[in-house]
CSV table of C-alpha atoms and ligand atoms in Angstrom, one decimal:
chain,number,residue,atom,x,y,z
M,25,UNK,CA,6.2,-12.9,-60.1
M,26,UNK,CA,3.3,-10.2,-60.2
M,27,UNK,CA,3.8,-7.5,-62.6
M,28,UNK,CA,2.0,-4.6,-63.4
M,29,UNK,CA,-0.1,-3.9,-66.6
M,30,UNK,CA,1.9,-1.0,-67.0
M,31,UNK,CA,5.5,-2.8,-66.6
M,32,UNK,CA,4.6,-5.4,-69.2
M,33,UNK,CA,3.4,-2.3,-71.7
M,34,UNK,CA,6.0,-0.5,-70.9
M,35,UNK,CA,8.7,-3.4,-71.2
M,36,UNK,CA,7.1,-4.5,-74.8
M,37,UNK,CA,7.5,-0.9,-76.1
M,38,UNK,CA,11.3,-0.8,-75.1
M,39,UNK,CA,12.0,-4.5,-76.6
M,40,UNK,CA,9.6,-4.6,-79.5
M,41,UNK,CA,11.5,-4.6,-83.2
M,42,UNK,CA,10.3,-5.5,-86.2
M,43,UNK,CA,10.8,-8.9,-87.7
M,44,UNK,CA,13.9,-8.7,-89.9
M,45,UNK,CA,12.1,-10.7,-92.3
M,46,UNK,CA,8.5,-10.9,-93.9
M,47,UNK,CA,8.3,-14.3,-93.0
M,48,UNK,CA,9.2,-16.6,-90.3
M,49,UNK,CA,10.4,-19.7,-92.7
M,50,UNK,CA,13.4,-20.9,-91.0
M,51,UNK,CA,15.8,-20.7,-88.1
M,52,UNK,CA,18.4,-18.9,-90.1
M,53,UNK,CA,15.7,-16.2,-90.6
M,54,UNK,CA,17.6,-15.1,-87.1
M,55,UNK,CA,21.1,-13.0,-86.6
M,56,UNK,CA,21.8,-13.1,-83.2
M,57,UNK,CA,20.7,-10.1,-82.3
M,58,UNK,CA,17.5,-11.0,-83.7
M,59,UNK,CA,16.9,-13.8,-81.3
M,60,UNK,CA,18.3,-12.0,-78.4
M,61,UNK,CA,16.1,-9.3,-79.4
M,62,UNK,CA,12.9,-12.3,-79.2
M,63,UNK,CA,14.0,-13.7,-76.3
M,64,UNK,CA,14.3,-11.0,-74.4
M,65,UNK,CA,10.6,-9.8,-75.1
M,66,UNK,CA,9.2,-13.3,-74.9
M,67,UNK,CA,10.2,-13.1,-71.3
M,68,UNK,CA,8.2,-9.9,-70.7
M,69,UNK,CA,5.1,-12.7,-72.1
M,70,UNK,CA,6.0,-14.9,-70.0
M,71,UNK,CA,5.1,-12.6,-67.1
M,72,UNK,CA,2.1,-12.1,-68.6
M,73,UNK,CA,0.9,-15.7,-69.1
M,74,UNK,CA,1.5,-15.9,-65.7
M,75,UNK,CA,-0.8,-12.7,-64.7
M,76,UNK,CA,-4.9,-13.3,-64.4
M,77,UNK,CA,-5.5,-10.7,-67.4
M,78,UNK,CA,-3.5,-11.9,-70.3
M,79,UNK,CA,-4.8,-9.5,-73.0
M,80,UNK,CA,-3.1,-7.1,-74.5
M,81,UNK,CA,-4.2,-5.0,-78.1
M,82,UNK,CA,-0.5,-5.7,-80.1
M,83,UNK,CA,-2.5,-7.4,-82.8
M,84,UNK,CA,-5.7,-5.7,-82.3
M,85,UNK,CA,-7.6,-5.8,-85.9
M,86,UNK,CA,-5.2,-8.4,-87.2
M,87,UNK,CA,-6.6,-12.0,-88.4
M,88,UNK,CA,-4.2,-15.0,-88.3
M,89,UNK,CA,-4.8,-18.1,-89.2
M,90,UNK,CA,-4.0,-21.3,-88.6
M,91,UNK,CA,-3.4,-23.8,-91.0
M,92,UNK,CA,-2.4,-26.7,-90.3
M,93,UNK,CA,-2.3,-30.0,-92.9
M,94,UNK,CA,-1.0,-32.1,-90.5
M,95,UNK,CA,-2.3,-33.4,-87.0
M,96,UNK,CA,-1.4,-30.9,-84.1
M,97,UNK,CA,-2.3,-30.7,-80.8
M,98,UNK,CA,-0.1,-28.0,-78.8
M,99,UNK,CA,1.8,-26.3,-81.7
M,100,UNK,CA,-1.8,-25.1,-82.9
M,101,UNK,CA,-3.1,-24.7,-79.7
M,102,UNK,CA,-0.2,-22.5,-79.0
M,103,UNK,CA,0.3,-20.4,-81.5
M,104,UNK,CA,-4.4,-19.6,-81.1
M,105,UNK,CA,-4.0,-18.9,-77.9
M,106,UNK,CA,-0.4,-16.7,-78.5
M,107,UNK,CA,-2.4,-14.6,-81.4
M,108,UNK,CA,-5.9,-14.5,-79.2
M,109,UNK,CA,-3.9,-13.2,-75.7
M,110,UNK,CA,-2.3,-10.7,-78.7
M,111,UNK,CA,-5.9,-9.2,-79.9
M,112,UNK,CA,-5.5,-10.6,-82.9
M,113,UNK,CA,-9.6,-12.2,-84.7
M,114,UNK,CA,-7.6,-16.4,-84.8
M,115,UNK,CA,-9.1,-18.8,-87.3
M,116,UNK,CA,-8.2,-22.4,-87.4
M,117,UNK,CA,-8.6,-24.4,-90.7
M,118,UNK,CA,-8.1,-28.1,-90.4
M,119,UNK,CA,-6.7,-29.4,-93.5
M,120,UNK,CA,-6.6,-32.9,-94.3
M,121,UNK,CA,-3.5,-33.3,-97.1
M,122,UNK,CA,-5.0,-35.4,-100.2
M,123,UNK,CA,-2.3,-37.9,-101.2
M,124,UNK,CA,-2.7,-37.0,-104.8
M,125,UNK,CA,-1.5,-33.5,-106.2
M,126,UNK,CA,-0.6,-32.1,-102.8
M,127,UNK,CA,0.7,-29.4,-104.3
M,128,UNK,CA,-2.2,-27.8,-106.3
M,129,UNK,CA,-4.2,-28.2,-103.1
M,130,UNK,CA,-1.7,-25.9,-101.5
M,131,UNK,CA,-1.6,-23.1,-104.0
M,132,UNK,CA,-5.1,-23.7,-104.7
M,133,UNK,CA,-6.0,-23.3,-100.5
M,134,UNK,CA,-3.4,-20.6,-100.4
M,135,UNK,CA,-4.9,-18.5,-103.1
M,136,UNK,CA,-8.4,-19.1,-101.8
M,137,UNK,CA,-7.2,-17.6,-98.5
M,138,UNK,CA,-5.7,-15.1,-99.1
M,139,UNK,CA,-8.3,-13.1,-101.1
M,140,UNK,CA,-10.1,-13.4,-97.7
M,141,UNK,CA,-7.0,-10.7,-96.4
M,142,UNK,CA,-5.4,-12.5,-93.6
M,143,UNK,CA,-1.9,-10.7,-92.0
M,144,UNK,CA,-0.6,-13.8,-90.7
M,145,UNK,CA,-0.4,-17.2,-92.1
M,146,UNK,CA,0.9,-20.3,-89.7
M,147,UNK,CA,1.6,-23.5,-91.9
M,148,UNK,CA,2.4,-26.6,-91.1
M,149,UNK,CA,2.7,-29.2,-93.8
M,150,UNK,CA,3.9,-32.7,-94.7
M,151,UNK,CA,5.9,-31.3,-97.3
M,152,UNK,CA,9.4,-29.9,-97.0
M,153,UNK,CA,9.4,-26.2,-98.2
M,154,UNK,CA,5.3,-25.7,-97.8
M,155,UNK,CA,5.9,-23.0,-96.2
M,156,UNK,CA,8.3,-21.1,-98.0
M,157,UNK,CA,6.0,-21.9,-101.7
M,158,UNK,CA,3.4,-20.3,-99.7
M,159,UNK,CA,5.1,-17.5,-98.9
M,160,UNK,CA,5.2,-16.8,-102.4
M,161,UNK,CA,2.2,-16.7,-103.4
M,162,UNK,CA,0.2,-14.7,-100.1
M,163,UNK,CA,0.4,-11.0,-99.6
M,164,UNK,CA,0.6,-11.4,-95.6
M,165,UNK,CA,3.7,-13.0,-93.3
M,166,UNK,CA,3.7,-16.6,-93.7
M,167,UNK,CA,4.8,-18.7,-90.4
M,168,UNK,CA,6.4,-22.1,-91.0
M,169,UNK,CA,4.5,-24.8,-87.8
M,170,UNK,CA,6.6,-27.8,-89.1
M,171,UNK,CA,7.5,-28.6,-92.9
M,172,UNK,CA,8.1,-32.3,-93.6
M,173,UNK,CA,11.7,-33.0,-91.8
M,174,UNK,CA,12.7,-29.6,-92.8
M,175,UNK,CA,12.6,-27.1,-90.1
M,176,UNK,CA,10.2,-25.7,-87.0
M,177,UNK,CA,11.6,-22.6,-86.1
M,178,UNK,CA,9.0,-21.6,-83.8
M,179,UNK,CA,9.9,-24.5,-81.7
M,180,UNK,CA,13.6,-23.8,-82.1
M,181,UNK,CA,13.1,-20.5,-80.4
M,182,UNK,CA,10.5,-22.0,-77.5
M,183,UNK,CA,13.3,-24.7,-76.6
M,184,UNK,CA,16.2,-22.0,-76.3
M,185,UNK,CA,13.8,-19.7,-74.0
M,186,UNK,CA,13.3,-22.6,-71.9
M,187,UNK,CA,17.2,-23.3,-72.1
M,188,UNK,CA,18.0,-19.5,-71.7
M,189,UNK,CA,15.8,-19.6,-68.2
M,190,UNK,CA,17.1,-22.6,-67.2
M,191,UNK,CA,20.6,-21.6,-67.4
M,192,UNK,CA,20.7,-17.9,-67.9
M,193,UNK,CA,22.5,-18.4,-70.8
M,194,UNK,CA,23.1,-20.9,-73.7
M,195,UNK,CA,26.8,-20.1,-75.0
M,196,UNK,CA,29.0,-22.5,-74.0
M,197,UNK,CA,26.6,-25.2,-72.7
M,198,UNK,CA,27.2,-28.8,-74.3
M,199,UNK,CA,23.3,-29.9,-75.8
M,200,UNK,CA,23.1,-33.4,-77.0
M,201,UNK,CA,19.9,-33.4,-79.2
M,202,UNK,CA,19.4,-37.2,-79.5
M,203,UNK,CA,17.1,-40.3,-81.5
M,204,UNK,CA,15.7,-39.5,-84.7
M,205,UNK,CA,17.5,-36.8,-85.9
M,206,UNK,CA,16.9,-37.9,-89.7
M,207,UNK,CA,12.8,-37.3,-89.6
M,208,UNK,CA,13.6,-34.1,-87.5
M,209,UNK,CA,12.1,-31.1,-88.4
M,210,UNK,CA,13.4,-29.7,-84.8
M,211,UNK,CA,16.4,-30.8,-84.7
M,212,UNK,CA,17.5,-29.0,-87.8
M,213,UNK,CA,15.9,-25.7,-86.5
M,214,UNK,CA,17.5,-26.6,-83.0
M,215,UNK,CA,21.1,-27.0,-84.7
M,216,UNK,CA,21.3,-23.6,-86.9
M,217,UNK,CA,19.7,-21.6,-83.5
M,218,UNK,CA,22.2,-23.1,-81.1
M,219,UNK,CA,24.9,-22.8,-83.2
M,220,UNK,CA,24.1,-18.7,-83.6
M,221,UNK,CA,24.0,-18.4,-80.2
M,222,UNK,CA,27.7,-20.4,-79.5
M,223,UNK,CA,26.5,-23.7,-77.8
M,224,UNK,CA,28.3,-26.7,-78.6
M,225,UNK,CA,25.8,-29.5,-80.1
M,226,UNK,CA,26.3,-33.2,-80.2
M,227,UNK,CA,23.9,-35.0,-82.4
M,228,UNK,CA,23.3,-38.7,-81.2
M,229,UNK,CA,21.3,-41.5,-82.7
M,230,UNK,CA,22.1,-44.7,-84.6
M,231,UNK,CA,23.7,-44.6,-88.2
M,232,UNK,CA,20.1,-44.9,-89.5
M,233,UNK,CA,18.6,-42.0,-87.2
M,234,UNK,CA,21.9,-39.6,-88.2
M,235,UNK,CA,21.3,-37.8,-91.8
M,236,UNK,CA,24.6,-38.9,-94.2
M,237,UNK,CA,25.3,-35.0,-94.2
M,238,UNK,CA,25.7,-34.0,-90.5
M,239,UNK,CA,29.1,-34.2,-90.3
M,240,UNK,CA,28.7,-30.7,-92.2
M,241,UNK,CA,26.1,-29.3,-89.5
M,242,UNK,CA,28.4,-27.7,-86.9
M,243,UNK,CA,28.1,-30.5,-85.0
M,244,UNK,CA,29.5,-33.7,-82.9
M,245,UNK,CA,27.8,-36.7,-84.5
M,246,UNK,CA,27.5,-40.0,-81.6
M,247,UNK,CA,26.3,-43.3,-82.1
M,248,UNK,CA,27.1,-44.5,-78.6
M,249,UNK,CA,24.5,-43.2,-76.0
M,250,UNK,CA,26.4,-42.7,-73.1
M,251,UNK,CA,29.6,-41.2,-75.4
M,252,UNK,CA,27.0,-38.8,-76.5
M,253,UNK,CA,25.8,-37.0,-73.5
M,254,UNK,CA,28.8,-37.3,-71.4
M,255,UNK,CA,28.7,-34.4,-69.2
M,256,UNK,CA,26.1,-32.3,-71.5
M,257,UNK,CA,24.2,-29.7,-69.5
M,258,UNK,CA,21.1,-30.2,-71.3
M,259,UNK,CA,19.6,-33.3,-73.5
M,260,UNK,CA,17.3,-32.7,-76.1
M,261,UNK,CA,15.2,-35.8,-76.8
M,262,UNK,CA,13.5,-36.3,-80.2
M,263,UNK,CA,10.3,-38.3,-80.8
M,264,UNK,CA,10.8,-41.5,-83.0
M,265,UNK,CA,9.0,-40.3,-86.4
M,266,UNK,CA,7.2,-43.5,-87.2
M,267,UNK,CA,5.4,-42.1,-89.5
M,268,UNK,CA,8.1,-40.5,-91.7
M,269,UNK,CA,9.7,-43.4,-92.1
M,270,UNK,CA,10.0,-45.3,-95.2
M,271,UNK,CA,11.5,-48.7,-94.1
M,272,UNK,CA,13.1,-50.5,-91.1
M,273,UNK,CA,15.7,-47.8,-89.2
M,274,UNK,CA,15.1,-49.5,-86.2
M,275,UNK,CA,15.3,-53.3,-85.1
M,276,UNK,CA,12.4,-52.3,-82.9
M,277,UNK,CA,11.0,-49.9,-80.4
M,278,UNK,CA,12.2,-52.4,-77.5
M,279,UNK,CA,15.7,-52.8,-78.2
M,280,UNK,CA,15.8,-49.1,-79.4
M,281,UNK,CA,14.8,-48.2,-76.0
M,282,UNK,CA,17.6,-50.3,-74.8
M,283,UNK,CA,20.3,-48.3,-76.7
M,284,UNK,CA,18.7,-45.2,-77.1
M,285,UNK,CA,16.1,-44.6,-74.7
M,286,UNK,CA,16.8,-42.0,-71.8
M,287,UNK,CA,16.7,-43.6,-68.5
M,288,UNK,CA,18.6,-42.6,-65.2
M,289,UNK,CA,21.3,-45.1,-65.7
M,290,UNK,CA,22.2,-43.5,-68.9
M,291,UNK,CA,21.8,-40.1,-68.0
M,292,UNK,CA,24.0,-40.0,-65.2
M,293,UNK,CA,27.4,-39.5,-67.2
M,294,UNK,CA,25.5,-36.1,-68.2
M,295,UNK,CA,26.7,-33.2,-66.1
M,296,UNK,CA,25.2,-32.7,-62.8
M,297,UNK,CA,23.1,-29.5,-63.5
M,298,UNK,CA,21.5,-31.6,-66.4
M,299,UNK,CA,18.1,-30.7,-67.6
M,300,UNK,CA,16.3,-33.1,-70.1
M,301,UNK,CA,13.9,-31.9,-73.1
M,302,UNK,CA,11.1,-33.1,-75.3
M,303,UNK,CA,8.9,-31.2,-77.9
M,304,UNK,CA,6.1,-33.4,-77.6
M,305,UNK,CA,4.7,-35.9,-78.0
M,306,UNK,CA,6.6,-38.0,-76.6
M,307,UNK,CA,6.5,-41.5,-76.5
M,308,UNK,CA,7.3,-43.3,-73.3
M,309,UNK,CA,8.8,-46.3,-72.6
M,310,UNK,CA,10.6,-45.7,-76.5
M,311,UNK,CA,12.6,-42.7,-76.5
M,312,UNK,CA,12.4,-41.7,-72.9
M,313,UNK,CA,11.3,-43.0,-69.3
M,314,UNK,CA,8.4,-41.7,-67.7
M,315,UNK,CA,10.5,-41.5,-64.6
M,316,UNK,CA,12.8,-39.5,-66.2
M,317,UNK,CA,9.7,-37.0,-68.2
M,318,UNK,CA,8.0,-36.1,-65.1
M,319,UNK,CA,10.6,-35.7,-62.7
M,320,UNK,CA,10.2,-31.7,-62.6
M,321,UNK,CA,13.7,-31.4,-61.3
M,322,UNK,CA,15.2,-32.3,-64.1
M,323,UNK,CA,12.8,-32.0,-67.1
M,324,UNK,CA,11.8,-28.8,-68.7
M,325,UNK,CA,9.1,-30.4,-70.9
M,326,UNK,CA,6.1,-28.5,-69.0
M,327,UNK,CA,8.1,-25.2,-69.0
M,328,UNK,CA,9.0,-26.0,-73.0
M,329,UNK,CA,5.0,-25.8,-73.7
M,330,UNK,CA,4.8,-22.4,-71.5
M,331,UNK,CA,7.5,-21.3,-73.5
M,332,UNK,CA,5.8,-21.9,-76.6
M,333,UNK,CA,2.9,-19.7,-76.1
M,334,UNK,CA,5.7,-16.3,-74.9
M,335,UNK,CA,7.8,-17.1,-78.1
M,336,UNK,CA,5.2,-17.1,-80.5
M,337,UNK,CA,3.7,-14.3,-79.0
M,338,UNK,CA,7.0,-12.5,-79.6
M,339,UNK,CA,6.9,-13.9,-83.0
M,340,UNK,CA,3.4,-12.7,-84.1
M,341,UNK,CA,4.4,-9.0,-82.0
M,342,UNK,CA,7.4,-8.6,-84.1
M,343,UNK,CA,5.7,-9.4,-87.3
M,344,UNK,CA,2.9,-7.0,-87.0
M,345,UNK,CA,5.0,-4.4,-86.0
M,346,UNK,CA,7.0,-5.5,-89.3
M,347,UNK,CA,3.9,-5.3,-91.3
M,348,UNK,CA,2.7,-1.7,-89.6
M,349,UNK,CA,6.4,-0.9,-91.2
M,350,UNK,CA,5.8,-2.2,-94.9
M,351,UNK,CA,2.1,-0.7,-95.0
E,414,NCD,C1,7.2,-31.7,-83.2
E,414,NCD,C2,6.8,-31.6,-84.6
E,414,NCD,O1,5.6,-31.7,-84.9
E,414,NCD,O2,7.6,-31.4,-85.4
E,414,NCD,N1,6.2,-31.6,-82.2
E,414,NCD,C3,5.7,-30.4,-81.9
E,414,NCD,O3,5.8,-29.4,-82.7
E,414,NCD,N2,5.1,-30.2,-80.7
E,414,NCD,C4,8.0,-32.9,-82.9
E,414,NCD,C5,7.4,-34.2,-83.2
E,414,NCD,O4,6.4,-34.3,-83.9
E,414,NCD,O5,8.0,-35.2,-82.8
């Protein structure tokens, strides 16, 4: 679609609110509203992305930066190229996170930053609750990239745009979010957004993957593959989190792939209209076939990473706008 300079301006001034928050630390940050309110200007960015020129001046004189303590490829990329399309001056710090008094070197980073006057912070961190410390200690709207297995509510929002376009709605769909959900930082954000917006989510994994608690998400909990995404309109794949883990959850990657793994066998007992999801990176062969990952048909993994770059714009919009309101 080819839309005018002026269209996208004048969309962004009739859907552009202020963030109801400071900071953008969690999913349940959102009311509904809220997120109806992001989606709905995220797809105005999306028409831009798509356009030759995509520069506009919403965060003209604002710096962000990026800092990110763990390795990142397209959540950092995403969110420089979001804030750089917005206007905004983007620095990127590449932290490496010292084993040893992590969190001095937070504060201590944090501090140091923040006398250089940022507006926007975007953290990611090992740590659970990085994000939300930092927020406490900066003058200018902290962004939680992905804290420990806590939450990623950037990527929340980016997977139900994708969902949202997809479908052209997300209440009432069935969305099985399936593997690791223990060491899942987005399914946790994915759970408290799709429950706001009145989806109906299954979580499925084996005993080891499944936190002892989910029974008290607002969810199904499966341990059967197949049970699991009977008839769901859209299955959210989850990366196995080698790294987070502690100990042996898994036999091993090959027999994991045999249970777990989303192939076509499995996935035909989802519904017909089925679309399959990944946040990256994903590995193949363990968690989901290659066949299945680039079938374009079926998977909106490419359109997921578009997505990412609209929603945070709409992210870093609304929070300037909410900082031009506290000033
Ligand atoms: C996710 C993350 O880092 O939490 N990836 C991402 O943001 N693109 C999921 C993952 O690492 O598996």
């Amino acid at each position: 679609m080819s839309v005018t300079l002026d269209t996208v301006n004048e969309l962004i001034r009739a859907r552009l609110l202020p963030f109801p928050k400071r900071h953008f630390l969690g999913a349940q940050d959102l009311d509904p509203p809220d997120i109806m309110n992001l989606l709905d200007l995220a797809d105005v960015f999306v028409d831009l992305n798509r356009q030759t020129t995509k520069k506009m001046d919403l965060l003209k004189g604002r710096t962000m930066v990026n800092m990110f303590f763990e390795n990142s490829t397209r959540t950092q990329s995403s969110f420089e190229l979001a804030g750089k399309r917005l206007g905004a001056d983007t620095v990127n710090m590449s932290m490496k996170t010292s084993s040893v008094a992590k969190g001095e070197t937070l504060i201590d980073t944090a501090v140091t930053l923040n006398a250089m006057k940022p507006d926007l912070l975007v953290v990611r961190h090992s740590a659970s609750g990085a994000a939300a410390l930092l927020s406490q200690k900066v003058g200018c709207s902290v962004i939680n990239a992905g804290d420990g297995q806590h939450q990623h509510p950037t990527q929340a929002l980016l997977d139900m745009l994708s969902i949202r376009r997809a479908f052209g709605h997300v209440d009432g769909l069935t969305i099985a979010v399936c593997g690791d959900v223990m060491h899942s930082r987005v399914a946790r954000s994915n759970v408290i957004l799709l429950n706001a917006m009145g989806a109906r989510v299954r979580l499925v994994g084996p005993p080891t993957l499944i936190p002892g608690d989910a029974d008290q998400w607002g969810t199904e909990v499966y341990h059967d593959m197949r049970e699991g995404i009977e008839g769901a309109n859209v299955v959210m794949m989850l990366r196995l989190q080698l790294e987070r883990m502690d100990g042996a959850f898994i036999p091993s990657t090959r027999e994991y792939f045999r249970f777990f793994g989303l192939d076509r066998e499995k996935l035909a007992v989802a519904a017909r209209d089925v679309r399959v999801m990944h946040p990256g990176p994903m590995n193949r062969g363990v968690e989901i076939d290659s066949d299945i990952a680039d079938d374009t048909s079926i998977s909106l993994i490419q359109d997921q990473v578009e997505m990412g770059v609209a929603a945070r714009m709409a992210v870093l919009a609304s929070l300037a706008a909410r900082l031009e309101n506290d000033q």
